[in-house]
Amino acid sequence: NNPFFTGLLAVIIVFVGVKIPFLSLPYYWDEAWVYGPAIRTMEATKLGILPDSLPPELSRGHPLLFHFLGAVWMKLFGTTVTSGHLFALLISVLLLVAVYFFGKKIFLSPKAGFTAAFVLAMQPVFLAQSGLLLPEVMLALFSLLTFYFYLDNKRVLYVIAGILTLFTKESGLIVIATLLLWTLLETLFSDDGKKWKKFFVRSLVIALPLLPFIAYFVYQNMII
């Protein structure tokens, strides 16, 4: 009964239809010499997200959640280039759906959610990366979910999404830093007499995803 959600489904069908003919193209640039070989190596040897799951020349010291999920996908659906690109396309579709629900929830308007998802689907950068075996679209997906759950005051889900963001790529730190800065600015302009106590509690919650992230790199430094 929601015409905007129906519209989203139509956009996704057209979007996938446009991408399908290009999924068999060879890996390109970072796909070819970084992520593709790393994911195929993990699929063939040892599934895991710890630093020793891949040799340093393949992991390049990055968190390995993207590699792990890609390797699990290839275990299930094969190691062809098309399979790898289908994995990337699925993540892109999930991002479109997440953008729709983010707009619908935060702006209280399914029209806003549909408009945001439609505009994203038309962006040349997104169109280009939506079928590439690269972590940036997954980073965008988990980053958006992190903001969504924080704004919706779902702390446990926020922490989980924050951890997934950080373990996708280190640049996810910007998400945590943005929320901390936002909370600080809100506190500075607040007249609440207990504002600094609330700021301390909120900051602790925001920073929780950093704990396993820091532990990961401490462990990496110990074993490499």
PDB file of C-alpha atoms in Angstrom:
ATOM      1  CA  ASN A   1       0.000   0.000   0.000  1.00  0.00           C
ATOM      2  CA  ASN A   2       3.070   2.256   0.042  1.00  0.00           C
ATOM      3  CA  PRO A   3       3.672   3.652  -3.468  1.00  0.00           C
ATOM      4  CA  PHE A   4       7.123   4.917  -2.507  1.00  0.00           C
ATOM      5  CA  PHE A   5       8.301   1.468  -1.398  1.00  0.00           C
ATOM      6  CA  THR A   6       6.857   0.038  -4.594  1.00  0.00           C
ATOM      7  CA  GLY A   7       8.781   2.716  -6.453  1.00  0.00           C
ATOM      8  CA  LEU A   8      11.945   1.702  -4.614  1.00  0.00           C
ATOM      9  CA  LEU A   9      11.493  -1.901  -5.704  1.00  0.00           C
ATOM     10  CA  ALA A  10      11.079  -0.728  -9.302  1.00  0.00           C
ATOM     11  CA  VAL A  11      14.254   1.347  -9.052  1.00  0.00           C
ATOM     12  CA  ILE A  12      16.155  -1.654  -7.663  1.00  0.00           C
ATOM     13  CA  ILE A  13      14.913  -3.942 -10.444  1.00  0.00           C
ATOM     14  CA  VAL A  14      16.016  -1.470 -13.120  1.00  0.00           C
ATOM     15  CA  PHE A  15      19.293  -0.839 -11.284  1.00  0.00           C
ATOM     16  CA  VAL A  16      20.127  -4.558 -11.104  1.00  0.00           C
ATOM     17  CA  GLY A  17      19.078  -5.029 -14.727  1.00  0.00           C
ATOM     18  CA  VAL A  18      21.489  -2.301 -15.810  1.00  0.00           C
ATOM     19  CA  LYS A  19      24.376  -3.831 -13.833  1.00  0.00           C
ATOM     20  CA  ILE A  20      23.956  -7.516 -14.749  1.00  0.00           C
ATOM     21  CA  PRO A  21      25.567  -7.339 -18.235  1.00  0.00           C
ATOM     22  CA  PHE A  22      28.756  -5.933 -16.710  1.00  0.00           C
ATOM     23  CA  LEU A  23      29.228  -8.421 -13.835  1.00  0.00           C
ATOM     24  CA  SER A  24      31.466 -10.724 -15.864  1.00  0.00           C
ATOM     25  CA  LEU A  25      33.988  -8.008 -16.696  1.00  0.00           C
ATOM     26  CA  PRO A  26      37.504  -8.683 -15.295  1.00  0.00           C
ATOM     27  CA  TYR A  27      38.530  -7.264 -11.957  1.00  0.00           C
ATOM     28  CA  TYR A  28      39.854  -3.725 -12.294  1.00  0.00           C
ATOM     29  CA  TRP A  29      42.483  -1.738 -10.349  1.00  0.00           C
ATOM     30  CA  ASP A  30      42.206  -2.407  -6.599  1.00  0.00           C
ATOM     31  CA  GLU A  31      39.891  -5.347  -7.307  1.00  0.00           C
ATOM     32  CA  ALA A  32      42.583  -7.020  -9.380  1.00  0.00           C
ATOM     33  CA  TRP A  33      45.647  -6.596  -7.198  1.00  0.00           C
ATOM     34  CA  VAL A  34      44.278  -6.174  -3.669  1.00  0.00           C
ATOM     35  CA  TYR A  35      40.769  -7.324  -2.790  1.00  0.00           C
ATOM     36  CA  GLY A  36      40.153 -10.016  -5.396  1.00  0.00           C
ATOM     37  CA  PRO A  37      43.343 -11.996  -4.630  1.00  0.00           C
ATOM     38  CA  ALA A  38      42.937 -11.473  -0.872  1.00  0.00           C
ATOM     39  CA  ILE A  39      39.345 -12.739  -0.814  1.00  0.00           C
ATOM     40  CA  ARG A  40      40.130 -15.733  -3.007  1.00  0.00           C
ATOM     41  CA  THR A  41      43.125 -16.610  -0.821  1.00  0.00           C
ATOM     42  CA  MET A  42      41.008 -16.461   2.331  1.00  0.00           C
ATOM     43  CA  GLU A  43      38.318 -18.584   0.672  1.00  0.00           C
ATOM     44  CA  ALA A  44      40.912 -21.209  -0.230  1.00  0.00           C
ATOM     45  CA  THR A  45      42.829 -21.231   3.066  1.00  0.00           C
ATOM     46  CA  LYS A  46      41.423 -19.843   6.319  1.00  0.00           C
ATOM     47  CA  LEU A  47      38.191 -17.962   6.953  1.00  0.00           C
ATOM     48  CA  GLY A  48      38.506 -15.359   9.692  1.00  0.00           C
ATOM     49  CA  ILE A  49      38.559 -11.704  10.658  1.00  0.00           C
ATOM     50  CA  LEU A  50      41.676 -11.763  12.853  1.00  0.00           C
ATOM     51  CA  PRO A  51      44.909 -10.266  11.438  1.00  0.00           C
ATOM     52  CA  ASP A  52      46.528 -13.690  10.927  1.00  0.00           C
ATOM     53  CA  SER A  53      43.714 -14.800   8.605  1.00  0.00           C
ATOM     54  CA  LEU A  54      45.664 -13.339   5.678  1.00  0.00           C
ATOM     55  CA  PRO A  55      49.353 -12.646   5.075  1.00  0.00           C
ATOM     56  CA  PRO A  56      50.234  -8.941   5.430  1.00  0.00           C
ATOM     57  CA  GLU A  57      51.009  -8.529   1.727  1.00  0.00           C
ATOM     58  CA  LEU A  58      47.351  -9.363   1.001  1.00  0.00           C
ATOM     59  CA  SER A  59      45.579  -7.779   3.965  1.00  0.00           C
ATOM     60  CA  ARG A  60      47.842  -4.696   3.902  1.00  0.00           C
ATOM     61  CA  GLY A  61      47.030  -4.292   7.575  1.00  0.00           C
ATOM     62  CA  HIS A  62      43.363  -3.433   6.993  1.00  0.00           C
ATOM     63  CA  PRO A  63      40.473  -4.887   9.017  1.00  0.00           C
ATOM     64  CA  LEU A  64      39.179  -8.037   7.356  1.00  0.00           C
ATOM     65  CA  LEU A  65      35.393  -8.022   7.650  1.00  0.00           C
ATOM     66  CA  PHE A  66      34.891  -7.291   3.944  1.00  0.00           C
ATOM     67  CA  HIS A  67      37.374  -9.996   3.007  1.00  0.00           C
ATOM     68  CA  PHE A  68      35.717 -12.483   5.365  1.00  0.00           C
ATOM     69  CA  LEU A  69      32.194 -11.899   4.071  1.00  0.00           C
ATOM     70  CA  GLY A  70      33.435 -12.009   0.484  1.00  0.00           C
ATOM     71  CA  ALA A  71      35.246 -15.286   1.160  1.00  0.00           C
ATOM     72  CA  VAL A  72      32.137 -16.824   2.761  1.00  0.00           C
ATOM     73  CA  TRP A  73      30.122 -15.731  -0.290  1.00  0.00           C
ATOM     74  CA  MET A  74      32.634 -17.397  -2.619  1.00  0.00           C
ATOM     75  CA  LYS A  75      32.571 -20.568  -0.525  1.00  0.00           C
ATOM     76  CA  LEU A  76      28.840 -20.711  -1.184  1.00  0.00           C
ATOM     77  CA  PHE A  77      28.567 -19.388  -4.737  1.00  0.00           C
ATOM     78  CA  GLY A  78      31.941 -19.968  -6.376  1.00  0.00           C
ATOM     79  CA  THR A  79      35.063 -17.937  -6.997  1.00  0.00           C
ATOM     80  CA  THR A  80      34.308 -16.560 -10.452  1.00  0.00           C
ATOM     81  CA  VAL A  81      34.535 -12.863 -11.222  1.00  0.00           C
ATOM     82  CA  THR A  82      30.770 -12.797 -11.741  1.00  0.00           C
ATOM     83  CA  SER A  83      30.242 -14.266  -8.271  1.00  0.00           C
ATOM     84  CA  GLY A  84      32.497 -11.608  -6.735  1.00  0.00           C
ATOM     85  CA  HIS A  85      30.651  -8.838  -8.525  1.00  0.00           C
ATOM     86  CA  LEU A  86      27.271 -10.280  -7.492  1.00  0.00           C
ATOM     87  CA  PHE A  87      28.425 -10.030  -3.871  1.00  0.00           C
ATOM     88  CA  ALA A  88      29.237  -6.367  -4.406  1.00  0.00           C
ATOM     89  CA  LEU A  89      25.919  -5.753  -6.167  1.00  0.00           C
ATOM     90  CA  LEU A  90      23.968  -7.303  -3.290  1.00  0.00           C
ATOM     91  CA  ILE A  91      25.635  -4.919  -0.829  1.00  0.00           C
ATOM     92  CA  SER A  92      24.736  -2.001  -3.109  1.00  0.00           C
ATOM     93  CA  VAL A  93      21.079  -3.050  -3.185  1.00  0.00           C
ATOM     94  CA  LEU A  94      21.089  -3.297   0.623  1.00  0.00           C
ATOM     95  CA  LEU A  95      22.485   0.241   0.761  1.00  0.00           C
ATOM     96  CA  LEU A  96      19.633   1.528  -1.412  1.00  0.00           C
ATOM     97  CA  VAL A  97      17.112  -0.138   0.901  1.00  0.00           C
ATOM     98  CA  ALA A  98      18.885   1.266   3.987  1.00  0.00           C
ATOM     99  CA  VAL A  99      18.874   4.782   2.507  1.00  0.00           C
ATOM    100  CA  TYR A 100      15.131   4.507   1.907  1.00  0.00           C
ATOM    101  CA  PHE A 101      14.366   3.455   5.483  1.00  0.00           C
ATOM    102  CA  PHE A 102      16.801   6.019   6.899  1.00  0.00           C
ATOM    103  CA  GLY A 103      15.024   8.825   5.054  1.00  0.00           C
ATOM    104  CA  LYS A 104      11.607   7.459   5.972  1.00  0.00           C
ATOM    105  CA  LYS A 105      12.465   7.198   9.682  1.00  0.00           C
ATOM    106  CA  ILE A 106      14.603  10.289  10.258  1.00  0.00           C
ATOM    107  CA  PHE A 107      12.619  12.686   8.064  1.00  0.00           C
ATOM    108  CA  LEU A 108       9.262  11.034   8.819  1.00  0.00           C
ATOM    109  CA  SER A 109       8.549  10.738   5.139  1.00  0.00           C
ATOM    110  CA  PRO A 110       8.615   7.736   2.793  1.00  0.00           C
ATOM    111  CA  LYS A 111       8.871  10.276  -0.028  1.00  0.00           C
ATOM    112  CA  ALA A 112      12.147  11.545   1.419  1.00  0.00           C
ATOM    113  CA  GLY A 113      13.437   7.982   1.687  1.00  0.00           C
ATOM    114  CA  PHE A 114      12.505   7.171  -1.897  1.00  0.00           C
ATOM    115  CA  THR A 115      13.988  10.417  -3.217  1.00  0.00           C
ATOM    116  CA  ALA A 116      17.267   9.805  -1.419  1.00  0.00           C
ATOM    117  CA  ALA A 117      17.510   6.213  -2.675  1.00  0.00           C
ATOM    118  CA  PHE A 118      16.616   7.256  -6.230  1.00  0.00           C
ATOM    119  CA  VAL A 119      19.210  10.036  -6.281  1.00  0.00           C
ATOM    120  CA  LEU A 120      21.854   7.636  -4.927  1.00  0.00           C
ATOM    121  CA  ALA A 121      21.031   5.062  -7.607  1.00  0.00           C
ATOM    122  CA  MET A 122      21.601   7.734 -10.272  1.00  0.00           C
ATOM    123  CA  GLN A 123      24.983   8.871  -8.953  1.00  0.00           C
ATOM    124  CA  PRO A 124      27.829   7.985 -11.370  1.00  0.00           C
ATOM    125  CA  VAL A 125      30.232   7.124  -8.531  1.00  0.00           C
ATOM    126  CA  PHE A 126      27.723   4.750  -6.949  1.00  0.00           C
ATOM    127  CA  LEU A 127      26.816   3.227 -10.302  1.00  0.00           C
ATOM    128  CA  ALA A 128      30.494   2.585 -10.963  1.00  0.00           C
ATOM    129  CA  GLN A 129      31.328   1.079  -7.577  1.00  0.00           C
ATOM    130  CA  SER A 130      28.100  -0.871  -7.072  1.00  0.00           C
ATOM    131  CA  GLY A 131      29.423  -3.811  -9.051  1.00  0.00           C
ATOM    132  CA  LEU A 132      33.067  -3.659  -8.004  1.00  0.00           C
ATOM    133  CA  LEU A 133      34.641  -5.904  -5.368  1.00  0.00           C
ATOM    134  CA  LEU A 134      35.634  -2.983  -3.137  1.00  0.00           C
ATOM    135  CA  PRO A 135      34.738  -2.246   0.524  1.00  0.00           C
ATOM    136  CA  GLU A 136      33.530   1.349   0.119  1.00  0.00           C
ATOM    137  CA  VAL A 137      29.841   0.531  -0.491  1.00  0.00           C
ATOM    138  CA  MET A 138      29.812  -1.831   2.496  1.00  0.00           C
ATOM    139  CA  LEU A 139      31.447   0.937   4.536  1.00  0.00           C
ATOM    140  CA  ALA A 140      28.668   3.314   3.460  1.00  0.00           C
ATOM    141  CA  LEU A 141      26.014   0.745   4.395  1.00  0.00           C
ATOM    142  CA  PHE A 142      27.331   0.120   7.907  1.00  0.00           C
ATOM    143  CA  SER A 143      28.074   3.826   8.447  1.00  0.00           C
ATOM    144  CA  LEU A 144      24.479   4.707   7.592  1.00  0.00           C
ATOM    145  CA  LEU A 145      23.189   1.987   9.934  1.00  0.00           C
ATOM    146  CA  THR A 146      25.431   3.340  12.692  1.00  0.00           C
ATOM    147  CA  PHE A 147      23.907   6.802  12.350  1.00  0.00           C
ATOM    148  CA  TYR A 148      20.417   5.332  12.054  1.00  0.00           C
ATOM    149  CA  PHE A 149      20.588   3.275  15.251  1.00  0.00           C
ATOM    150  CA  TYR A 150      22.225   6.109  17.176  1.00  0.00           C
ATOM    151  CA  LEU A 151      19.518   8.586  16.179  1.00  0.00           C
ATOM    152  CA  ASP A 152      16.859   5.971  16.948  1.00  0.00           C
ATOM    153  CA  ASN A 153      18.407   5.469  20.418  1.00  0.00           C
ATOM    154  CA  LYS A 154      18.995   1.737  19.880  1.00  0.00           C
ATOM    155  CA  ARG A 155      22.273   1.468  21.751  1.00  0.00           C
ATOM    156  CA  VAL A 156      23.018  -2.230  21.312  1.00  0.00           C
ATOM    157  CA  LEU A 157      22.343  -2.097  17.581  1.00  0.00           C
ATOM    158  CA  TYR A 158      24.393   1.108  17.379  1.00  0.00           C
ATOM    159  CA  VAL A 159      27.397  -0.591  18.951  1.00  0.00           C
ATOM    160  CA  ILE A 160      27.087  -3.592  16.629  1.00  0.00           C
ATOM    161  CA  ALA A 161      26.777  -1.379  13.542  1.00  0.00           C
ATOM    162  CA  GLY A 162      29.681   0.773  14.733  1.00  0.00           C
ATOM    163  CA  ILE A 163      31.907  -2.277  15.131  1.00  0.00           C
ATOM    164  CA  LEU A 164      30.945  -3.523  11.665  1.00  0.00           C
ATOM    165  CA  THR A 165      31.788  -0.090  10.254  1.00  0.00           C
ATOM    166  CA  LEU A 166      35.226   0.005  11.849  1.00  0.00           C
ATOM    167  CA  PHE A 167      36.009  -3.577  10.875  1.00  0.00           C
ATOM    168  CA  THR A 168      35.142  -2.822   7.258  1.00  0.00           C
ATOM    169  CA  LYS A 169      37.697  -0.034   6.913  1.00  0.00           C
ATOM    170  CA  GLU A 170      39.639   2.270   9.223  1.00  0.00           C
ATOM    171  CA  SER A 171      38.025   5.352   7.706  1.00  0.00           C
ATOM    172  CA  GLY A 172      34.893   4.361   9.629  1.00  0.00           C
ATOM    173  CA  LEU A 173      36.528   6.255  12.493  1.00  0.00           C
ATOM    174  CA  ILE A 174      35.062   9.393  10.913  1.00  0.00           C
ATOM    175  CA  VAL A 175      31.583   8.146  11.846  1.00  0.00           C
ATOM    176  CA  ILE A 176      32.494   7.812  15.527  1.00  0.00           C
ATOM    177  CA  ALA A 177      34.337  11.143  15.506  1.00  0.00           C
ATOM    178  CA  THR A 178      31.335  12.868  13.897  1.00  0.00           C
ATOM    179  CA  LEU A 179      28.958  11.565  16.548  1.00  0.00           C
ATOM    180  CA  LEU A 180      31.312  12.649  19.338  1.00  0.00           C
ATOM    181  CA  LEU A 181      31.631  16.124  17.845  1.00  0.00           C
ATOM    182  CA  TRP A 182      27.876  16.368  17.359  1.00  0.00           C
ATOM    183  CA  THR A 183      27.289  15.367  20.985  1.00  0.00           C
ATOM    184  CA  LEU A 184      29.840  17.937  22.178  1.00  0.00           C
ATOM    185  CA  LEU A 185      28.178  20.734  20.200  1.00  0.00           C
ATOM    186  CA  GLU A 186      24.749  19.751  21.501  1.00  0.00           C
ATOM    187  CA  THR A 187      26.120  19.867  25.031  1.00  0.00           C
ATOM    188  CA  LEU A 188      27.779  23.253  24.593  1.00  0.00           C
ATOM    189  CA  PHE A 189      24.509  24.830  23.452  1.00  0.00           C
ATOM    190  CA  SER A 190      22.331  23.061  26.013  1.00  0.00           C
ATOM    191  CA  ASP A 191      20.877  24.719  29.116  1.00  0.00           C
ATOM    192  CA  ASP A 192      20.467  21.432  30.967  1.00  0.00           C
ATOM    193  CA  GLY A 193      22.098  21.577  34.389  1.00  0.00           C
ATOM    194  CA  LYS A 194      23.256  17.962  34.063  1.00  0.00           C
ATOM    195  CA  LYS A 195      24.476  18.356  30.511  1.00  0.00           C
ATOM    196  CA  TRP A 196      28.101  17.322  31.173  1.00  0.00           C
ATOM    197  CA  LYS A 197      27.075  14.197  33.033  1.00  0.00           C
ATOM    198  CA  LYS A 198      24.846  13.263  30.090  1.00  0.00           C
ATOM    199  CA  PHE A 199      27.652  14.125  27.687  1.00  0.00           C
ATOM    200  CA  PHE A 200      30.009  11.766  29.524  1.00  0.00           C
ATOM    201  CA  VAL A 201      27.517   8.879  29.399  1.00  0.00           C
ATOM    202  CA  ARG A 202      26.630   9.450  25.741  1.00  0.00           C
ATOM    203  CA  SER A 203      30.305   9.740  24.803  1.00  0.00           C
ATOM    204  CA  LEU A 204      31.080   6.425  26.482  1.00  0.00           C
ATOM    205  CA  VAL A 205      28.325   4.738  24.489  1.00  0.00           C
ATOM    206  CA  ILE A 206      29.492   6.340  21.250  1.00  0.00           C
ATOM    207  CA  ALA A 207      33.074   5.221  21.903  1.00  0.00           C
ATOM    208  CA  LEU A 208      32.238   1.580  22.688  1.00  0.00           C
ATOM    209  CA  PRO A 209      32.843   0.330  19.112  1.00  0.00           C
ATOM    210  CA  LEU A 210      36.415   1.580  19.444  1.00  0.00           C
ATOM    211  CA  LEU A 211      37.305  -1.044  22.059  1.00  0.00           C
ATOM    212  CA  PRO A 212      37.355  -4.138  19.799  1.00  0.00           C
ATOM    213  CA  PHE A 213      38.814  -2.014  16.996  1.00  0.00           C
ATOM    214  CA  ILE A 214      41.764  -0.977  19.166  1.00  0.00           C
ATOM    215  CA  ALA A 215      42.161  -4.551  20.443  1.00  0.00           C
ATOM    216  CA  TYR A 216      42.357  -5.762  16.835  1.00  0.00           C
ATOM    217  CA  PHE A 217      45.305  -3.530  16.007  1.00  0.00           C
ATOM    218  CA  VAL A 218      47.064  -4.247  19.310  1.00  0.00           C
ATOM    219  CA  TYR A 219      46.836  -7.952  18.484  1.00  0.00           C
ATOM    220  CA  GLN A 220      48.001  -7.294  14.932  1.00  0.00           C
ATOM    221  CA  ASN A 221      51.043  -5.428  16.237  1.00  0.00           C
ATOM    222  CA  MET A 222      51.849  -8.364  18.542  1.00  0.00           C
ATOM    223  CA  ILE A 223      51.788 -11.066  15.873  1.00  0.00           C
ATOM    224  CA  ILE A 224      53.249  -9.285  12.839  1.00  0.00           C
TER     225      ILE A 224
END
